[in-house]
Amino acid sequence: MTTRVPASTYRVQVSADQDLLEVADLLGYLHDLGADWVYLSPVLAAEPGSDHGYDVVAHDHVDPARGGTAGLAAVSARARELGMGVLVDVVPNHVGVATPVQNGWWWDLLTHGRESAYAPAFDVDWDAGDGRIRVPVVGDDDQAFDAAHPADAPAPGTPGARVGNLALVAGDLGQLTLRYHDHVLPVGPGTAQPGDDPDEVHARQAYQLVNWRVADAGLNYRRFFAVNTLAGIRVELPAVRDESHQEIRRWFDEGLVDGLRVDHPDGLRDPRGYLDDLAGITGGAYVLVEKILEPGEELPTDWATAGTTGYDAMAHVDRVLVDPAGEVPLTALDARLRGRDSAGDDGAATWHALVHGTKRTVADTILHSEVRRIVRDLRRERPEVLDTVGDDAAVDAVAEVLACFGVYRSYLRPEDPDAGREHLDAALGDAREHRPDLAATLDVLAGPLGDPALDATRRLQQTSGMVMAKGVEDCAFYRWSPLTSLTEVGGDPSVFALDVAGFHDHMARRQAERPDAMTAGSTHDTKRGEDTRARISVLAEVPEEWEAALARLLDLVPLPDPGFANLLWQAVVGAWPAAAPDRSLPGDLRERLHGYAEKAMREAGDRTTWTAPDQAYEDAVHAAVDAVLDRPEVREVVTDLVERLAGPGWSNALSAKLLTLTVPGVPDVYQGSELWEQSLVDPDNRRPVDFAMRTRALAALPEDSALVGSPDDDGMAKLRLVAATLRLRRDRPELFTTYAPVAATGPAADHVVALDRGGVVAVATRLPVGLAARGGWDGTRLDLPGAGDGARWRDVLTDREVGDDLGEILATYPVALLVREG
């Protein structure tokens, strides 16, 4: 069977506010835009009120709140009418357990414990909880926390096990439940009678309610990262895989769905085996994996997948548009603001040192439960090893190895023990350098941790990605701000820029190895929308102007942490509406900027945290946000800078979009990003999209491109670009089958990146500030294919025939999409 592959996708967030029936009505617009497939966020039944759907509570039906079975059928039927495909995001790694009664598997587990039919489905270390599963929901007012023994929950029957505000309640049908504030939990058969003391009943249950702080070091079930309400499931077991994929199987058996996006495969015990199983369920359908590749890392070639969801391509597109000359001054500025010695400062070395520290902190705090469990597995499987080094030393050493992992995880397999071993060996080597006092312990652990037959080794591989994600994306990214457009999911900010030759090398390899992987500019996980990043990247061309503006802002609104101010003000400048000096600001801008500020400073975690907020520090940061909106002298600094950056940022944005849509791979348009996408981190990037306005705009898009050619055009130039490129990819696929660089000659040759896909040439401007300072394109020509045989080219965006002069080609837009005539 030939696998159907999309020419492009359009990601839509499905929720109660925009359910599948409404999505079905959107498909006409998406088809007119040129999208080939609709790409749906998770649609299985999720926690009540979930706006993202990654907290699945039932695998046997589509979420009624999201339109239910009828909604998915409507999307599929309408897609078939239009010749479109359907791609759905699926979540195999974990389930939502915030509301136990909603999740039948979890409710049964809490009811029956080890005897539950679903006990094998959950990754629970029963021995570590004295045969009970620990549920960390109790507040400090209702149960004391022993800071001296943070990993140890109070034993059943001891005073510390008592829980305030616990009640035994009989339901309408007489069923007894335990209630703790809003938490409703089951009562095991024969363990309670009406009128019993609720604490005594609690002591007889298969679960133990413990203080929320116990989760850091004393939890005994695997989670998604450090989210207590997302419990890991064991899809490596055939029975669990089959039951958790019964609805997904139906989608393919009935022809409702054409492909899947797999969330977080690195959390699975055996990603390769899972993808093989999934291919059997889907009949070998198109499958993508949400996998982050570090610089130099390759996706395993034996995985049954078309490739990643595009973070790697996004990093390459971003960096080819960044001026490398900005690295030294911007890194020095950030070093000074953060109190580092900038003399001879090696930005890459400093970044890697920062990451090691944040990852080690994560391994020692919010994910310490996972570290301790790896050591408990080693104790069970290789007791002689633990007898040699001791449990405490082993915990310390395992945490250090996790902090030193340079990639998300390795993929060791019993049938090929040496495959992927290089990542573990590198981590062990780095751990010895960082902690020579642990060298002997690491030498002893190296063998067991490299044995893929051991549970401890498999769990180490599941855990390293968690430590990476929480230590880097959710912490270090908020402590590093030379150029924040580089602190993006899937990107390494120590790689500051990419030259044109390097970009072409990456894309040629992509065409050869993963031509059907996804390319993306914005996702629900990106820290900043694509056009926010495009404007921020201009700062690399004007570092002196940024330093002066930031100094003025710090004079007007001093902040306790000038380094964080660097990050905050870049976000404000990136998200500020381009036309704001002439128009009133959007009504939601204040709320959006406050939301970003709170999340950024708490994720940074060095001055304030989610669990222990520093009110004085946070008040100062929020005062800065209010100042830019309320104080004219502060707003003037921002608006003056935005006016300077908007034009080059517009150029970068259109260039990034064109490259994303034309390089090898399947381009995805994240919902709404066919117009300007200046969102910040989630939940800001999941705001409702005005599709009615976009439908009208697309229908009214003028034939005369001169009407849509400036930074304050409300995104019409971008809409024209997206529609023209998507339609061409869908309607003329033969033009996108190969890859070759297109060179330029002349004084401004380094300001263009151009590529030939086999009949269509994409031309994009880079470093627009420098281009303007140079005087434009005068004397610079593009080496278009077929120039010697009289080939003629037409720019699809402006419907003009053009020659090889870049001044002519890019006279209207900073980008062009050229199709060979005839």
PDB file of N, CA, C and O in Angstrom, residues 135-155 158-165 180 199 202 208-215:
ATOM      1  N   VAL A 135      -0.751   9.883  46.312  1.00  0.00           N
ATOM      2  CA  VAL A 135      -1.449  10.911  45.549  1.00  0.00           C
ATOM      3  C   VAL A 135      -1.139  12.254  46.206  1.00  0.00           C
ATOM      4  O   VAL A 135      -1.657  12.569  47.284  1.00  0.00           O
ATOM      5  N   PRO A 136      -0.297  13.079  45.584  1.00  0.00           N
ATOM      6  CA  PRO A 136       0.205  14.297  46.247  1.00  0.00           C
ATOM      7  C   PRO A 136      -0.710  15.500  46.060  1.00  0.00           C
ATOM      8  O   PRO A 136      -0.458  16.385  45.242  1.00  0.00           O
ATOM      9  N   VAL A 137      -1.777  15.558  46.852  1.00  0.00           N
ATOM     10  CA  VAL A 137      -2.751  16.640  46.709  1.00  0.00           C
ATOM     11  C   VAL A 137      -2.974  17.423  47.994  1.00  0.00           C
ATOM     12  O   VAL A 137      -3.695  18.422  47.987  1.00  0.00           O
ATOM     13  N   VAL A 138      -2.386  17.017  49.090  1.00  0.00           N
ATOM     14  CA  VAL A 138      -2.713  17.615  50.387  1.00  0.00           C
ATOM     15  C   VAL A 138      -1.938  18.913  50.585  1.00  0.00           C
ATOM     16  O   VAL A 138      -0.723  18.975  50.365  1.00  0.00           O
ATOM     17  N   GLY A 139      -2.637  19.943  51.011  1.00  0.00           N
ATOM     18  CA  GLY A 139      -2.015  21.235  51.253  1.00  0.00           C
ATOM     19  C   GLY A 139      -1.325  21.296  52.599  1.00  0.00           C
ATOM     20  O   GLY A 139      -1.572  20.476  53.500  1.00  0.00           O
ATOM     21  N   ASP A 140      -0.447  22.293  52.757  1.00  0.00           N
ATOM     22  CA  ASP A 140       0.329  22.427  53.994  1.00  0.00           C
ATOM     23  C   ASP A 140      -0.560  22.649  55.214  1.00  0.00           C
ATOM     24  O   ASP A 140      -0.202  22.261  56.331  1.00  0.00           O
ATOM     25  N   ASP A 141      -1.722  23.255  55.011  1.00  0.00           N
ATOM     26  CA  ASP A 141      -2.603  23.504  56.150  1.00  0.00           C
ATOM     27  C   ASP A 141      -3.266  22.233  56.653  1.00  0.00           C
ATOM     28  O   ASP A 141      -3.763  22.187  57.782  1.00  0.00           O
ATOM     29  N   ASP A 142      -3.297  21.198  55.826  1.00  0.00           N
ATOM     30  CA  ASP A 142      -4.014  19.977  56.179  1.00  0.00           C
ATOM     31  C   ASP A 142      -3.113  18.800  56.506  1.00  0.00           C
ATOM     32  O   ASP A 142      -3.583  17.760  56.966  1.00  0.00           O
ATOM     33  N   GLN A 143      -1.833  18.930  56.221  1.00  0.00           N
ATOM     34  CA  GLN A 143      -0.898  17.851  56.552  1.00  0.00           C
ATOM     35  C   GLN A 143       0.512  18.418  56.587  1.00  0.00           C
ATOM     36  O   GLN A 143       0.968  19.060  55.652  1.00  0.00           O
ATOM     37  N   ALA A 144       1.202  18.170  57.683  1.00  0.00           N
ATOM     38  CA  ALA A 144       2.559  18.687  57.824  1.00  0.00           C
ATOM     39  C   ALA A 144       3.498  17.997  56.842  1.00  0.00           C
ATOM     40  O   ALA A 144       3.312  16.835  56.485  1.00  0.00           O
ATOM     41  N   PHE A 145       4.532  18.736  56.438  1.00  0.00           N
ATOM     42  CA  PHE A 145       5.540  18.196  55.532  1.00  0.00           C
ATOM     43  C   PHE A 145       6.854  18.142  56.283  1.00  0.00           C
ATOM     44  O   PHE A 145       7.301  19.135  56.847  1.00  0.00           O
ATOM     45  N   ASP A 146       7.477  16.986  56.287  1.00  0.00           N
ATOM     46  CA  ASP A 146       8.733  16.800  56.996  1.00  0.00           C
ATOM     47  C   ASP A 146       9.880  17.138  56.050  1.00  0.00           C
ATOM     48  O   ASP A 146      10.302  16.310  55.250  1.00  0.00           O
ATOM     49  N   ALA A 147      10.390  18.358  56.133  1.00  0.00           N
ATOM     50  CA  ALA A 147      11.452  18.776  55.221  1.00  0.00           C
ATOM     51  C   ALA A 147      12.734  17.988  55.427  1.00  0.00           C
ATOM     52  O   ALA A 147      13.575  17.902  54.530  1.00  0.00           O
ATOM     53  N   ALA A 148      12.914  17.413  56.592  1.00  0.00           N
ATOM     54  CA  ALA A 148      14.124  16.622  56.848  1.00  0.00           C
ATOM     55  C   ALA A 148      14.105  15.293  56.112  1.00  0.00           C
ATOM     56  O   ALA A 148      15.146  14.692  55.882  1.00  0.00           O
ATOM     57  N   HIS A 149      12.916  14.819  55.772  1.00  0.00           N
ATOM     58  CA  HIS A 149      12.787  13.549  55.050  1.00  0.00           C
ATOM     59  C   HIS A 149      11.824  13.740  53.878  1.00  0.00           C
ATOM     60  O   HIS A 149      10.730  13.168  53.852  1.00  0.00           O
ATOM     61  N   PRO A 150      12.227  14.545  52.889  1.00  0.00           N
ATOM     62  CA  PRO A 150      11.291  14.923  51.824  1.00  0.00           C
ATOM     63  C   PRO A 150      10.838  13.770  50.962  1.00  0.00           C
ATOM     64  O   PRO A 150       9.812  13.863  50.300  1.00  0.00           O
ATOM     65  N   ALA A 151      11.578  12.676  50.950  1.00  0.00           N
ATOM     66  CA  ALA A 151      11.191  11.554  50.081  1.00  0.00           C
ATOM     67  C   ALA A 151      10.268  10.577  50.775  1.00  0.00           C
ATOM     68  O   ALA A 151       9.763   9.649  50.154  1.00  0.00           O
ATOM     69  N   ASP A 152      10.054  10.779  52.062  1.00  0.00           N
ATOM     70  CA  ASP A 152       9.301   9.788  52.826  1.00  0.00           C
ATOM     71  C   ASP A 152       7.926  10.317  53.191  1.00  0.00           C
ATOM     72  O   ASP A 152       7.793  11.284  53.935  1.00  0.00           O
ATOM     73  N   ALA A 153       6.902   9.684  52.655  1.00  0.00           N
ATOM     74  CA  ALA A 153       5.545  10.017  53.055  1.00  0.00           C
ATOM     75  C   ALA A 153       5.265   9.390  54.411  1.00  0.00           C
ATOM     76  O   ALA A 153       5.844   8.361  54.761  1.00  0.00           O
ATOM     77  N   PRO A 154       4.380   9.989  55.204  1.00  0.00           N
ATOM     78  CA  PRO A 154       4.049   9.398  56.500  1.00  0.00           C
ATOM     79  C   PRO A 154       3.485   7.990  56.337  1.00  0.00           C
ATOM     80  O   PRO A 154       2.719   7.709  55.410  1.00  0.00           O
ATOM     81  N   ALA A 155       3.880   7.115  57.201  1.00  0.00           N
ATOM     82  CA  ALA A 155       3.399   5.737  57.127  1.00  0.00           C
ATOM     83  C   ALA A 155       1.946   5.656  57.572  1.00  0.00           C
ATOM     84  O   ALA A 155       1.485   6.461  58.390  1.00  0.00           O
ATOM     85  N   THR A 158       0.176   6.558  61.286  1.00  0.00           N
ATOM     86  CA  THR A 158       0.944   7.494  62.096  1.00  0.00           C
ATOM     87  C   THR A 158       0.248   8.843  62.097  1.00  0.00           C
ATOM     88  O   THR A 158      -0.542   9.146  61.200  1.00  0.00           O
ATOM     89  N   PRO A 159       0.542   9.684  63.086  1.00  0.00           N
ATOM     90  CA  PRO A 159      -0.105  11.000  63.117  1.00  0.00           C
ATOM     91  C   PRO A 159       0.120  11.797  61.847  1.00  0.00           C
ATOM     92  O   PRO A 159      -0.749  12.532  61.405  1.00  0.00           O
ATOM     93  N   GLY A 160       1.307  11.631  61.241  1.00  0.00           N
ATOM     94  CA  GLY A 160       1.592  12.389  60.031  1.00  0.00           C
ATOM     95  C   GLY A 160       0.724  11.997  58.868  1.00  0.00           C
ATOM     96  O   GLY A 160       0.653  12.708  57.874  1.00  0.00           O
ATOM     97  N   ALA A 161       0.069  10.841  58.946  1.00  0.00           N
ATOM     98  CA  ALA A 161      -0.769  10.379  57.847  1.00  0.00           C
ATOM     99  C   ALA A 161      -2.157  10.991  57.895  1.00  0.00           C
ATOM    100  O   ALA A 161      -2.918  10.864  56.942  1.00  0.00           O
ATOM    101  N   ARG A 162      -2.502  11.647  58.988  1.00  0.00           N
ATOM    102  CA  ARG A 162      -3.821  12.247  59.086  1.00  0.00           C
ATOM    103  C   ARG A 162      -3.930  13.428  58.129  1.00  0.00           C
ATOM    104  O   ARG A 162      -2.979  14.157  57.896  1.00  0.00           O
ATOM    105  N   VAL A 163      -5.118  13.585  57.572  1.00  0.00           N
ATOM    106  CA  VAL A 163      -5.347  14.627  56.579  1.00  0.00           C
ATOM    107  C   VAL A 163      -6.504  15.488  57.043  1.00  0.00           C
ATOM    108  O   VAL A 163      -7.619  14.991  57.257  1.00  0.00           O
ATOM    109  N   GLY A 164      -6.251  16.767  57.205  1.00  0.00           N
ATOM    110  CA  GLY A 164      -7.325  17.677  57.554  1.00  0.00           C
ATOM    111  C   GLY A 164      -8.297  17.851  56.408  1.00  0.00           C
ATOM    112  O   GLY A 164      -7.951  17.680  55.242  1.00  0.00           O
ATOM    113  N   ASN A 165      -9.539  18.164  56.736  1.00  0.00           N
ATOM    114  CA  ASN A 165     -10.585  18.398  55.725  1.00  0.00           C
ATOM    115  C   ASN A 165     -10.895  17.164  54.892  1.00  0.00           C
ATOM    116  O   ASN A 165     -11.344  17.269  53.745  1.00  0.00           O
ATOM    117  N   TYR A 180     -11.684  15.247  49.656  1.00  0.00           N
ATOM    118  CA  TYR A 180     -10.703  16.186  50.187  1.00  0.00           C
ATOM    119  C   TYR A 180     -10.827  17.462  49.364  1.00  0.00           C
ATOM    120  O   TYR A 180     -10.428  17.497  48.200  1.00  0.00           O
ATOM    121  N   ASP A 199     -10.181   9.294  58.491  1.00  0.00           N
ATOM    122  CA  ASP A 199      -8.743   8.999  58.471  1.00  0.00           C
ATOM    123  C   ASP A 199      -8.483   7.502  58.584  1.00  0.00           C
ATOM    124  O   ASP A 199      -7.548   6.983  57.965  1.00  0.00           O
ATOM    125  N   HIS A 202      -9.252   6.151  55.211  1.00  0.00           N
ATOM    126  CA  HIS A 202      -8.131   6.508  54.317  1.00  0.00           C
ATOM    127  C   HIS A 202      -6.971   5.531  54.503  1.00  0.00           C
ATOM    128  O   HIS A 202      -6.341   5.105  53.519  1.00  0.00           O
ATOM    129  N   GLN A 208      -2.710   6.626  49.084  1.00  0.00           N
ATOM    130  CA  GLN A 208      -2.411   7.435  50.257  1.00  0.00           C
ATOM    131  C   GLN A 208      -2.298   8.892  49.839  1.00  0.00           C
ATOM    132  O   GLN A 208      -1.464   9.239  48.997  1.00  0.00           O
ATOM    133  N   LEU A 209      -3.172   9.721  50.378  1.00  0.00           N
ATOM    134  CA  LEU A 209      -3.079  11.149  50.107  1.00  0.00           C
ATOM    135  C   LEU A 209      -1.911  11.721  50.906  1.00  0.00           C
ATOM    136  O   LEU A 209      -1.842  11.545  52.125  1.00  0.00           O
ATOM    137  N   VAL A 210      -1.001  12.372  50.182  1.00  0.00           N
ATOM    138  CA  VAL A 210       0.188  12.908  50.841  1.00  0.00           C
ATOM    139  C   VAL A 210       0.339  14.377  50.482  1.00  0.00           C
ATOM    140  O   VAL A 210      -0.262  14.888  49.531  1.00  0.00           O
ATOM    141  N   ASN A 211       1.176  15.051  51.257  1.00  0.00           N
ATOM    142  CA  ASN A 211       1.451  16.457  51.010  1.00  0.00           C
ATOM    143  C   ASN A 211       1.984  16.646  49.593  1.00  0.00           C
ATOM    144  O   ASN A 211       2.751  15.844  49.081  1.00  0.00           O
ATOM    145  N   TRP A 212       1.561  17.731  48.950  1.00  0.00           N
ATOM    146  CA  TRP A 212       1.934  17.967  47.549  1.00  0.00           C
ATOM    147  C   TRP A 212       3.438  18.022  47.356  1.00  0.00           C
ATOM    148  O   TRP A 212       3.953  17.685  46.283  1.00  0.00           O
ATOM    149  N   ARG A 213       4.189  18.387  48.415  1.00  0.00           N
ATOM    150  CA  ARG A 213       5.639  18.486  48.282  1.00  0.00           C
ATOM    151  C   ARG A 213       6.316  17.124  48.182  1.00  0.00           C
ATOM    152  O   ARG A 213       7.468  17.028  47.738  1.00  0.00           O
ATOM    153  N   VAL A 214       5.614  16.076  48.596  1.00  0.00           N
ATOM    154  CA  VAL A 214       6.184  14.729  48.517  1.00  0.00           C
ATOM    155  C   VAL A 214       6.456  14.335  47.069  1.00  0.00           C
ATOM    156  O   VAL A 214       7.305  13.488  46.782  1.00  0.00           O
ATOM    157  N   ALA A 215       5.750  14.964  46.125  1.00  0.00           N
ATOM    158  CA  ALA A 215       5.907  14.598  44.709  1.00  0.00           C
ATOM    159  C   ALA A 215       7.350  14.735  44.240  1.00  0.00           C
ATOM    160  O   ALA A 215       7.817  13.958  43.399  1.00  0.00           O
TER     161      ALA A 215
END
